[in-house]
Amino acid sequence: MIEKDPSVNVLGDPLKPCSHDPLTGYFRDGACNTCTQDTGSHTVCVVLTAEFLAFSKYVGNDLSTPRPEFGFEGLKPGNQWCLCAARFLQAHDEGCAPKVRLASTHKSALDIVPHAVLLHHAMDAQ
């Protein structure tokens, strides 16, 4: 059985949900929970933009095209999604990072993304 890491956000508070529609998260529980097996660290809750979706597709992770065979409808600007921390940092470095919901971003994201970078893109209280 896979054991989740404690559900704590980057603010030190209980992790809030990211999105139930579309359903997100490594565990598909609507939150950016993680565990040792989550090698992609799907821990940063973002609000997607057209610019970021185009960037993600360009670098090889097409999140916008529907994949019905996997029950995936494709993501659109405005959707919230648990993004891989390294992809978020890459988008930041390229100048196209989406906004972040700190209350819904797992503290494990800090293992990859500097706190100041998350704060720079934050939508919610810091």
Short mmCIF file of N, CA, C and O in Angstrom, two decimals:
data_model
loop_
_atom_site.label_atom_id
_atom_site.label_comp_id
_atom_site.label_asym_id
_atom_site.label_seq_id
_atom_site.Cartn_x
_atom_site.Cartn_y
_atom_site.Cartn_z
N MET A 1 0.84 -1.19 0.00
CA MET A 1 0.00 0.00 0.00
C MET A 1 0.88 1.25 0.00
O MET A 1 1.86 1.33 0.74
N ILE A 2 0.51 2.20 -0.84
CA ILE A 2 1.26 3.45 -0.93
C ILE A 2 0.82 4.37 0.21
O ILE A 2 -0.37 4.62 0.41
N GLU A 3 1.80 4.89 0.93
CA GLU A 3 1.51 5.79 2.04
C GLU A 3 1.79 7.23 1.64
O GLU A 3 2.89 7.56 1.19
N LYS A 4 0.80 8.09 1.79
CA LYS A 4 0.95 9.52 1.48
C LYS A 4 1.83 10.20 2.51
O LYS A 4 1.81 9.85 3.69
N ASP A 5 2.59 11.18 2.03
CA ASP A 5 3.30 12.06 2.94
C ASP A 5 2.26 12.90 3.69
O ASP A 5 1.13 13.07 3.20
N PRO A 6 2.60 13.45 4.86
CA PRO A 6 1.65 14.31 5.56
C PRO A 6 1.14 15.43 4.64
O PRO A 6 1.92 16.02 3.88
N SER A 7 -0.15 15.71 4.71
CA SER A 7 -0.80 16.71 3.85
C SER A 7 -0.63 18.11 4.43
O SER A 7 -1.54 18.67 5.04
N VAL A 8 0.55 18.68 4.20
CA VAL A 8 0.90 20.00 4.72
C VAL A 8 1.32 20.87 3.53
O VAL A 8 2.07 20.43 2.66
N ASN A 9 0.84 22.12 3.53
CA ASN A 9 1.19 23.02 2.42
C ASN A 9 2.46 23.81 2.71
O ASN A 9 3.04 23.70 3.79
N VAL A 10 2.88 24.61 1.74
CA VAL A 10 4.12 25.39 1.87
C VAL A 10 4.02 26.49 2.93
O VAL A 10 5.04 27.07 3.30
N LEU A 11 2.83 26.75 3.42
CA LEU A 11 2.63 27.75 4.48
C LEU A 11 2.69 27.11 5.86
O LEU A 11 2.61 27.80 6.87
N GLY A 12 2.80 25.76 5.89
CA GLY A 12 2.83 25.04 7.15
C GLY A 12 1.45 24.67 7.67
O GLY A 12 1.32 24.18 8.79
N ASP A 13 0.43 24.89 6.88
CA ASP A 13 -0.96 24.60 7.26
C ASP A 13 -1.43 23.32 6.58
O ASP A 13 -0.77 22.81 5.67
N PRO A 14 -2.62 22.82 6.98
CA PRO A 14 -3.16 21.65 6.27
C PRO A 14 -3.34 21.96 4.78
O PRO A 14 -3.76 23.06 4.41
N LEU A 15 -2.99 21.00 3.95
CA LEU A 15 -3.09 21.15 2.50
C LEU A 15 -4.54 21.27 2.07
O LEU A 15 -5.37 20.46 2.44
N LYS A 16 -4.84 22.31 1.29
CA LYS A 16 -6.20 22.51 0.76
C LYS A 16 -6.31 21.83 -0.60
O LYS A 16 -5.31 21.63 -1.29
N PRO A 17 -7.54 21.50 -1.01
CA PRO A 17 -7.73 20.90 -2.33
C PRO A 17 -7.25 21.84 -3.44
O PRO A 17 -7.28 23.06 -3.28
N CYS A 18 -6.86 21.24 -4.55
CA CYS A 18 -6.45 22.02 -5.73
C CYS A 18 -7.59 22.03 -6.75
O CYS A 18 -8.04 23.09 -7.15
N SER A 19 -8.07 20.84 -7.16
CA SER A 19 -9.17 20.78 -8.13
C SER A 19 -9.82 19.41 -8.13
O SER A 19 -9.14 18.39 -8.17
N HIS A 20 -11.15 19.43 -8.13
CA HIS A 20 -11.92 18.20 -8.32
C HIS A 20 -12.51 18.15 -9.72
O HIS A 20 -13.02 17.12 -10.13
N ASP A 21 -12.48 19.28 -10.45
CA ASP A 21 -12.98 19.32 -11.82
C ASP A 21 -12.13 20.30 -12.63
O ASP A 21 -12.40 21.51 -12.58
N PRO A 22 -11.10 19.81 -13.31
CA PRO A 22 -10.76 18.40 -13.48
C PRO A 22 -10.10 17.82 -12.23
O PRO A 22 -9.46 18.54 -11.47
N LEU A 23 -10.28 16.52 -12.07
CA LEU A 23 -9.71 15.83 -10.91
C LEU A 23 -8.20 15.74 -11.08
O LEU A 23 -7.70 15.24 -12.09
N THR A 24 -7.47 16.24 -10.10
CA THR A 24 -6.02 16.33 -10.20
C THR A 24 -5.32 15.62 -9.05
O THR A 24 -5.96 15.11 -8.13
N GLY A 25 -4.02 15.63 -9.10
CA GLY A 25 -3.18 15.08 -8.05
C GLY A 25 -2.63 13.71 -8.40
O GLY A 25 -3.24 12.96 -9.17
N TYR A 26 -1.49 13.40 -7.85
CA TYR A 26 -0.86 12.10 -8.07
C TYR A 26 -1.81 10.97 -7.69
O TYR A 26 -1.88 9.95 -8.36
N PHE A 27 -2.57 11.18 -6.62
CA PHE A 27 -3.53 10.17 -6.15
C PHE A 27 -4.92 10.36 -6.76
O PHE A 27 -5.83 9.62 -6.44
N ARG A 28 -5.07 11.37 -7.63
CA ARG A 28 -6.37 11.75 -8.20
C ARG A 28 -7.41 11.89 -7.07
O ARG A 28 -8.52 11.40 -7.14
N ASP A 29 -6.99 12.64 -6.05
CA ASP A 29 -7.86 12.92 -4.91
C ASP A 29 -8.22 14.40 -4.82
O ASP A 29 -8.82 14.85 -3.85
N GLY A 30 -7.83 15.17 -5.86
CA GLY A 30 -8.15 16.59 -5.88
C GLY A 30 -7.14 17.47 -5.18
O GLY A 30 -7.25 18.69 -5.21
N ALA A 31 -6.14 16.86 -4.55
CA ALA A 31 -5.13 17.62 -3.82
C ALA A 31 -3.74 17.25 -4.33
O ALA A 31 -3.55 16.21 -4.95
N CYS A 32 -2.77 18.11 -4.05
CA CYS A 32 -1.40 17.88 -4.50
C CYS A 32 -0.62 17.06 -3.48
O CYS A 32 0.54 17.37 -3.14
N ASN A 33 -1.26 16.00 -2.99
CA ASN A 33 -0.60 15.07 -2.08
C ASN A 33 0.51 14.34 -2.84
O ASN A 33 0.47 14.22 -4.06
N THR A 34 1.47 13.83 -2.10
CA THR A 34 2.60 13.15 -2.71
C THR A 34 3.05 12.00 -1.83
O THR A 34 2.54 11.78 -0.73
N CYS A 35 4.03 11.25 -2.34
CA CYS A 35 4.61 10.12 -1.62
C CYS A 35 5.95 9.81 -2.28
O CYS A 35 6.31 10.40 -3.30
N THR A 36 6.66 8.86 -1.74
CA THR A 36 7.96 8.48 -2.28
C THR A 36 7.86 8.03 -3.73
O THR A 36 8.74 8.30 -4.54
N GLN A 37 6.78 7.35 -4.09
CA GLN A 37 6.61 6.84 -5.45
C GLN A 37 6.32 7.92 -6.47
O GLN A 37 6.42 7.69 -7.68
N ASP A 38 5.94 9.11 -6.04
CA ASP A 38 5.63 10.23 -6.93
C ASP A 38 6.94 10.87 -7.39
O ASP A 38 7.33 11.94 -6.92
N THR A 39 7.62 10.22 -8.32
CA THR A 39 8.93 10.69 -8.76
C THR A 39 8.84 12.03 -9.49
O THR A 39 9.84 12.75 -9.56
N GLY A 40 7.67 12.38 -10.02
CA GLY A 40 7.50 13.66 -10.69
C GLY A 40 7.18 14.80 -9.74
O GLY A 40 7.15 15.95 -10.14
N SER A 41 6.94 14.49 -8.48
CA SER A 41 6.58 15.49 -7.46
C SER A 41 5.47 16.41 -7.95
O SER A 41 5.65 17.61 -8.17
N HIS A 42 4.27 15.84 -8.12
CA HIS A 42 3.08 16.57 -8.58
C HIS A 42 2.53 17.39 -7.41
O HIS A 42 1.48 17.08 -6.85
N THR A 43 3.25 18.43 -7.04
CA THR A 43 3.00 19.11 -5.76
C THR A 43 2.65 20.59 -5.85
O THR A 43 2.30 21.19 -4.84
N VAL A 44 2.75 21.20 -7.04
CA VAL A 44 2.50 22.64 -7.17
C VAL A 44 1.11 22.86 -7.77
O VAL A 44 0.85 22.51 -8.91
N CYS A 45 0.21 23.45 -7.00
CA CYS A 45 -1.14 23.75 -7.49
C CYS A 45 -1.09 25.05 -8.27
O CYS A 45 -0.78 26.11 -7.72
N VAL A 46 -1.39 24.94 -9.57
CA VAL A 46 -1.34 26.11 -10.45
C VAL A 46 -2.69 26.36 -11.11
O VAL A 46 -3.53 25.47 -11.20
N VAL A 47 -2.86 27.60 -11.58
CA VAL A 47 -3.99 27.97 -12.42
C VAL A 47 -3.42 28.10 -13.82
O VAL A 47 -2.59 28.98 -14.09
N LEU A 48 -3.81 27.19 -14.69
CA LEU A 48 -3.22 27.08 -16.02
C LEU A 48 -3.54 28.28 -16.91
O LEU A 48 -4.61 28.87 -16.82
N THR A 49 -2.57 28.61 -17.75
CA THR A 49 -2.72 29.66 -18.75
C THR A 49 -2.48 29.06 -20.13
O THR A 49 -1.83 28.01 -20.26
N ALA A 50 -2.97 29.73 -21.15
CA ALA A 50 -2.72 29.29 -22.53
C ALA A 50 -1.22 29.28 -22.80
O ALA A 50 -0.70 28.36 -23.45
N GLU A 51 -0.51 30.27 -22.30
CA GLU A 51 0.94 30.36 -22.51
C GLU A 51 1.65 29.15 -21.90
O GLU A 51 2.51 28.53 -22.54
N PHE A 52 1.28 28.80 -20.66
CA PHE A 52 1.93 27.65 -20.03
C PHE A 52 1.57 26.36 -20.75
O PHE A 52 2.44 25.50 -20.96
N LEU A 53 0.31 26.18 -21.13
CA LEU A 53 -0.09 24.95 -21.82
C LEU A 53 0.67 24.78 -23.14
O LEU A 53 1.09 23.67 -23.49
N ALA A 54 0.88 25.87 -23.86
CA ALA A 54 1.66 25.82 -25.10
C ALA A 54 3.11 25.46 -24.80
O ALA A 54 3.72 24.64 -25.51
N PHE A 55 3.67 26.04 -23.76
CA PHE A 55 5.04 25.72 -23.35
C PHE A 55 5.16 24.25 -22.98
O PHE A 55 6.08 23.55 -23.42
N SER A 56 4.23 23.75 -22.18
CA SER A 56 4.28 22.36 -21.75
C SER A 56 4.22 21.41 -22.94
O SER A 56 4.96 20.42 -23.02
N LYS A 57 3.36 21.72 -23.89
CA LYS A 57 3.26 20.91 -25.11
C LYS A 57 4.58 20.95 -25.88
O LYS A 57 5.08 19.92 -26.35
N TYR A 58 5.16 22.12 -25.99
CA TYR A 58 6.42 22.31 -26.71
C TYR A 58 7.55 21.48 -26.11
O TYR A 58 8.39 20.93 -26.82
N VAL A 59 7.58 21.37 -24.77
CA VAL A 59 8.65 20.62 -24.12
C VAL A 59 8.30 19.15 -23.91
O VAL A 59 9.01 18.43 -23.22
N GLY A 60 7.20 18.70 -24.51
CA GLY A 60 6.91 17.27 -24.53
C GLY A 60 5.86 16.75 -23.60
O GLY A 60 5.67 15.53 -23.49
N ASN A 61 5.13 17.62 -22.90
CA ASN A 61 4.06 17.16 -22.02
C ASN A 61 2.77 17.87 -22.42
O ASN A 61 2.43 18.91 -21.88
N ASP A 62 2.06 17.28 -23.36
CA ASP A 62 0.82 17.87 -23.89
C ASP A 62 -0.31 17.64 -22.90
O ASP A 62 -0.86 16.54 -22.80
N LEU A 63 -0.66 18.69 -22.18
CA LEU A 63 -1.73 18.61 -21.19
C LEU A 63 -3.08 19.06 -21.74
O LEU A 63 -4.10 18.89 -21.09
N SER A 64 -3.08 19.64 -22.95
CA SER A 64 -4.31 20.23 -23.47
C SER A 64 -5.09 19.33 -24.43
O SER A 64 -6.29 19.53 -24.62
N THR A 65 -4.45 18.35 -25.02
CA THR A 65 -5.13 17.47 -25.96
C THR A 65 -5.90 16.38 -25.22
O THR A 65 -5.31 15.68 -24.38
N PRO A 66 -7.19 16.22 -25.49
CA PRO A 66 -7.96 15.16 -24.84
C PRO A 66 -7.38 13.78 -25.18
O PRO A 66 -6.93 13.53 -26.30
N ARG A 67 -7.37 12.90 -24.18
CA ARG A 67 -6.94 11.52 -24.36
C ARG A 67 -8.02 10.61 -23.77
O ARG A 67 -7.89 10.12 -22.64
N PRO A 68 -9.13 10.42 -24.51
CA PRO A 68 -10.26 9.66 -23.97
C PRO A 68 -9.90 8.25 -23.54
O PRO A 68 -10.51 7.71 -22.62
N GLU A 69 -8.89 7.66 -24.18
CA GLU A 69 -8.50 6.29 -23.80
C GLU A 69 -7.95 6.22 -22.38
O GLU A 69 -7.90 5.15 -21.77
N PHE A 70 -7.57 7.38 -21.83
CA PHE A 70 -7.11 7.45 -20.44
C PHE A 70 -8.10 8.19 -19.55
O PHE A 70 -7.79 8.52 -18.40
N GLY A 71 -9.27 8.52 -20.09
CA GLY A 71 -10.27 9.28 -19.33
C GLY A 71 -9.83 10.71 -19.07
O GLY A 71 -10.26 11.33 -18.11
N PHE A 72 -9.00 11.26 -19.97
CA PHE A 72 -8.45 12.60 -19.81
C PHE A 72 -9.06 13.52 -20.84
O PHE A 72 -8.90 13.31 -22.05
N GLU A 73 -9.77 14.55 -20.39
CA GLU A 73 -10.48 15.47 -21.28
C GLU A 73 -9.59 16.58 -21.85
O GLU A 73 -10.02 17.32 -22.72
N GLY A 74 -8.39 16.69 -21.35
CA GLY A 74 -7.53 17.80 -21.76
C GLY A 74 -7.78 19.01 -20.87
O GLY A 74 -8.90 19.25 -20.43
N LEU A 75 -6.73 19.76 -20.61
CA LEU A 75 -6.83 20.92 -19.72
C LEU A 75 -6.95 22.20 -20.52
O LEU A 75 -6.49 22.29 -21.66
N LYS A 76 -7.57 23.19 -19.88
CA LYS A 76 -7.82 24.49 -20.51
C LYS A 76 -7.33 25.61 -19.60
O LYS A 76 -7.22 25.42 -18.40
N PRO A 77 -7.06 26.77 -20.18
CA PRO A 77 -6.71 27.92 -19.34
C PRO A 77 -7.78 28.13 -18.27
O PRO A 77 -8.97 28.01 -18.54
N GLY A 78 -7.34 28.41 -17.06
CA GLY A 78 -8.24 28.62 -15.94
C GLY A 78 -8.41 27.38 -15.08
O GLY A 78 -8.79 27.49 -13.92
N ASN A 79 -8.14 26.18 -15.64
CA ASN A 79 -8.18 24.96 -14.82
C ASN A 79 -7.08 25.03 -13.78
O ASN A 79 -6.01 25.59 -14.01
N GLN A 80 -7.34 24.42 -12.63
CA GLN A 80 -6.31 24.26 -11.61
C GLN A 80 -5.78 22.84 -11.74
O GLN A 80 -6.53 21.92 -12.05
N TRP A 81 -4.47 22.67 -11.48
CA TRP A 81 -3.83 21.37 -11.71
C TRP A 81 -2.61 21.22 -10.81
O TRP A 81 -1.89 22.18 -10.57
N CYS A 82 -2.37 20.01 -10.35
CA CYS A 82 -1.17 19.71 -9.58
C CYS A 82 -0.04 19.44 -10.56
O CYS A 82 0.02 18.37 -11.19
N LEU A 83 0.82 20.38 -10.69
CA LEU A 83 1.90 20.34 -11.66
C LEU A 83 3.17 19.78 -11.03
O LEU A 83 3.43 19.98 -9.83
N CYS A 84 3.96 19.10 -11.84
CA CYS A 84 5.27 18.62 -11.38
C CYS A 84 6.13 19.82 -11.00
O CYS A 84 6.20 20.81 -11.74
N ALA A 85 6.78 19.74 -9.86
CA ALA A 85 7.57 20.85 -9.36
C ALA A 85 8.69 21.25 -10.32
O ALA A 85 8.93 22.44 -10.55
N ALA A 86 9.36 20.27 -10.91
CA ALA A 86 10.45 20.58 -11.83
C ALA A 86 9.94 21.29 -13.09
O ALA A 86 10.60 22.19 -13.61
N ARG A 87 8.76 20.90 -13.57
CA ARG A 87 8.19 21.55 -14.76
C ARG A 87 7.81 22.99 -14.41
O ARG A 87 8.01 23.91 -15.20
N PHE A 88 7.27 23.20 -13.21
CA PHE A 88 6.95 24.56 -12.78
C PHE A 88 8.21 25.41 -12.75
O PHE A 88 8.23 26.54 -13.26
N LEU A 89 9.28 24.88 -12.17
CA LEU A 89 10.53 25.64 -12.08
C LEU A 89 11.08 25.92 -13.48
O LEU A 89 11.55 27.03 -13.75
N GLN A 90 10.98 24.96 -14.37
CA GLN A 90 11.42 25.16 -15.75
C GLN A 90 10.61 26.28 -16.41
O GLN A 90 11.17 27.14 -17.08
N ALA A 91 9.29 26.27 -16.20
CA ALA A 91 8.44 27.32 -16.77
C ALA A 91 8.80 28.68 -16.17
O ALA A 91 8.82 29.69 -16.88
N HIS A 92 9.10 28.71 -14.89
CA HIS A 92 9.54 29.96 -14.26
C HIS A 92 10.81 30.46 -14.94
O HIS A 92 10.92 31.64 -15.29
N ASP A 93 11.77 29.56 -15.11
CA ASP A 93 13.04 29.94 -15.73
C ASP A 93 12.85 30.45 -17.16
O ASP A 93 13.62 31.28 -17.63
N GLU A 94 11.83 29.95 -17.84
CA GLU A 94 11.54 30.35 -19.22
C GLU A 94 10.57 31.54 -19.31
O GLU A 94 10.22 31.98 -20.39
N GLY A 95 10.11 32.03 -18.14
CA GLY A 95 9.24 33.21 -18.11
C GLY A 95 7.78 32.95 -18.42
O GLY A 95 7.06 33.88 -18.79
N CYS A 96 7.32 31.71 -18.25
CA CYS A 96 5.91 31.44 -18.55
C CYS A 96 5.22 30.61 -17.46
O CYS A 96 4.28 29.86 -17.74
N ALA A 97 5.67 30.75 -16.23
CA ALA A 97 5.07 30.00 -15.13
C ALA A 97 3.66 30.51 -14.84
O ALA A 97 3.41 31.72 -14.85
N PRO A 98 2.73 29.59 -14.57
CA PRO A 98 1.39 30.01 -14.18
C PRO A 98 1.36 30.46 -12.71
O PRO A 98 2.34 30.29 -11.98
N LYS A 99 0.24 31.03 -12.31
CA LYS A 99 0.06 31.43 -10.91
C LYS A 99 -0.08 30.19 -10.03
O LYS A 99 -0.53 29.14 -10.46
N VAL A 100 0.30 30.36 -8.76
CA VAL A 100 0.32 29.26 -7.79
C VAL A 100 -0.67 29.53 -6.66
O VAL A 100 -0.79 30.67 -6.20
N ARG A 101 -1.33 28.49 -6.22
CA ARG A 101 -2.16 28.53 -5.02
C ARG A 101 -1.34 27.93 -3.89
O ARG A 101 -1.19 26.71 -3.80
N LEU A 102 -0.76 28.79 -3.04
CA LEU A 102 0.13 28.33 -1.98
C LEU A 102 -0.56 27.39 -0.99
O LEU A 102 0.03 26.40 -0.56
N ALA A 103 -1.80 27.69 -0.65
CA ALA A 103 -2.52 26.87 0.33
C ALA A 103 -2.76 25.45 -0.18
O ALA A 103 -2.99 24.53 0.60
N SER A 104 -2.68 25.27 -1.50
CA SER A 104 -2.91 23.97 -2.12
C SER A 104 -1.64 23.35 -2.67
O SER A 104 -1.68 22.31 -3.33
N THR A 105 -0.50 23.97 -2.41
CA THR A 105 0.80 23.46 -2.87
C THR A 105 1.48 22.73 -1.73
O THR A 105 1.67 23.29 -0.64
N HIS A 106 1.83 21.47 -1.97
CA HIS A 106 2.43 20.62 -0.94
C HIS A 106 3.82 21.12 -0.55
O HIS A 106 4.58 21.58 -1.40
N LYS A 107 4.13 21.01 0.72
CA LYS A 107 5.44 21.48 1.21
C LYS A 107 6.61 20.78 0.52
O LYS A 107 7.71 21.32 0.45
N SER A 108 6.40 19.59 -0.02
CA SER A 108 7.48 18.87 -0.72
C SER A 108 7.93 19.61 -1.97
O SER A 108 9.04 19.36 -2.47
N ALA A 109 7.11 20.50 -2.49
CA ALA A 109 7.52 21.30 -3.65
C ALA A 109 8.78 22.10 -3.33
O ALA A 109 9.60 22.37 -4.22
N LEU A 110 8.95 22.45 -2.06
CA LEU A 110 10.11 23.24 -1.65
C LEU A 110 11.43 22.48 -1.79
O LEU A 110 12.49 23.09 -1.76
N ASP A 111 11.37 21.16 -1.97
CA ASP A 111 12.57 20.38 -2.21
C ASP A 111 13.14 20.68 -3.60
O ASP A 111 14.31 20.40 -3.87
N ILE A 112 12.30 21.24 -4.47
CA ILE A 112 12.69 21.49 -5.86
C ILE A 112 12.60 22.97 -6.23
O ILE A 112 13.47 23.51 -6.91
N VAL A 113 11.53 23.62 -5.78
CA VAL A 113 11.27 25.03 -6.14
C VAL A 113 11.59 25.93 -4.95
O VAL A 113 11.04 25.73 -3.86
N PRO A 114 12.46 26.91 -5.13
CA PRO A 114 12.74 27.83 -4.02
C PRO A 114 11.47 28.55 -3.55
O PRO A 114 10.60 28.91 -4.36
N HIS A 115 11.39 28.77 -2.26
CA HIS A 115 10.24 29.44 -1.66
C HIS A 115 9.97 30.79 -2.32
O HIS A 115 8.82 31.13 -2.60
N ALA A 116 11.03 31.55 -2.59
CA ALA A 116 10.87 32.87 -3.20
C ALA A 116 10.21 32.78 -4.58
O ALA A 116 9.45 33.67 -4.97
N VAL A 117 10.49 31.71 -5.32
CA VAL A 117 9.88 31.54 -6.64
C VAL A 117 8.39 31.28 -6.50
O VAL A 117 7.57 31.86 -7.23
N LEU A 118 8.02 30.43 -5.55
CA LEU A 118 6.59 30.18 -5.32
C LEU A 118 5.88 31.47 -4.90
O LEU A 118 4.79 31.77 -5.40
N LEU A 119 6.50 32.23 -4.01
CA LEU A 119 5.90 33.49 -3.56
C LEU A 119 5.73 34.47 -4.72
O LEU A 119 4.72 35.18 -4.79
N HIS A 120 6.69 34.50 -5.61
CA HIS A 120 6.64 35.41 -6.76
C HIS A 120 5.40 35.14 -7.64
O HIS A 120 4.83 36.07 -8.21
N HIS A 121 4.98 33.88 -7.71
CA HIS A 121 3.86 33.50 -8.57
C HIS A 121 2.57 33.26 -7.77
O HIS A 121 1.58 32.81 -8.34
N ALA A 122 2.57 33.56 -6.49
CA ALA A 122 1.44 33.25 -5.61
C ALA A 122 0.20 34.08 -5.92
O ALA A 122 0.29 35.28 -6.21
N MET A 123 -0.95 33.42 -5.83
CA MET A 123 -2.25 34.08 -5.97
C MET A 123 -2.89 34.35 -4.61
O MET A 123 -3.74 35.20 -4.51
N ASP A 124 -2.50 33.57 -3.62
CA ASP A 124 -3.16 33.65 -2.31
C ASP A 124 -2.24 34.24 -1.25
O ASP A 124 -1.08 34.54 -1.51
N ALA A 125 -2.78 34.37 -0.07
CA ALA A 125 -2.05 35.00 1.04
C ALA A 125 -0.75 34.27 1.32
O ALA A 125 -0.65 33.07 1.23
N GLN A 126 0.24 35.06 1.68
CA GLN A 126 1.56 34.51 1.95
C GLN A 126 1.84 34.59 3.40
O GLN A 126 2.75 34.26 3.96
#
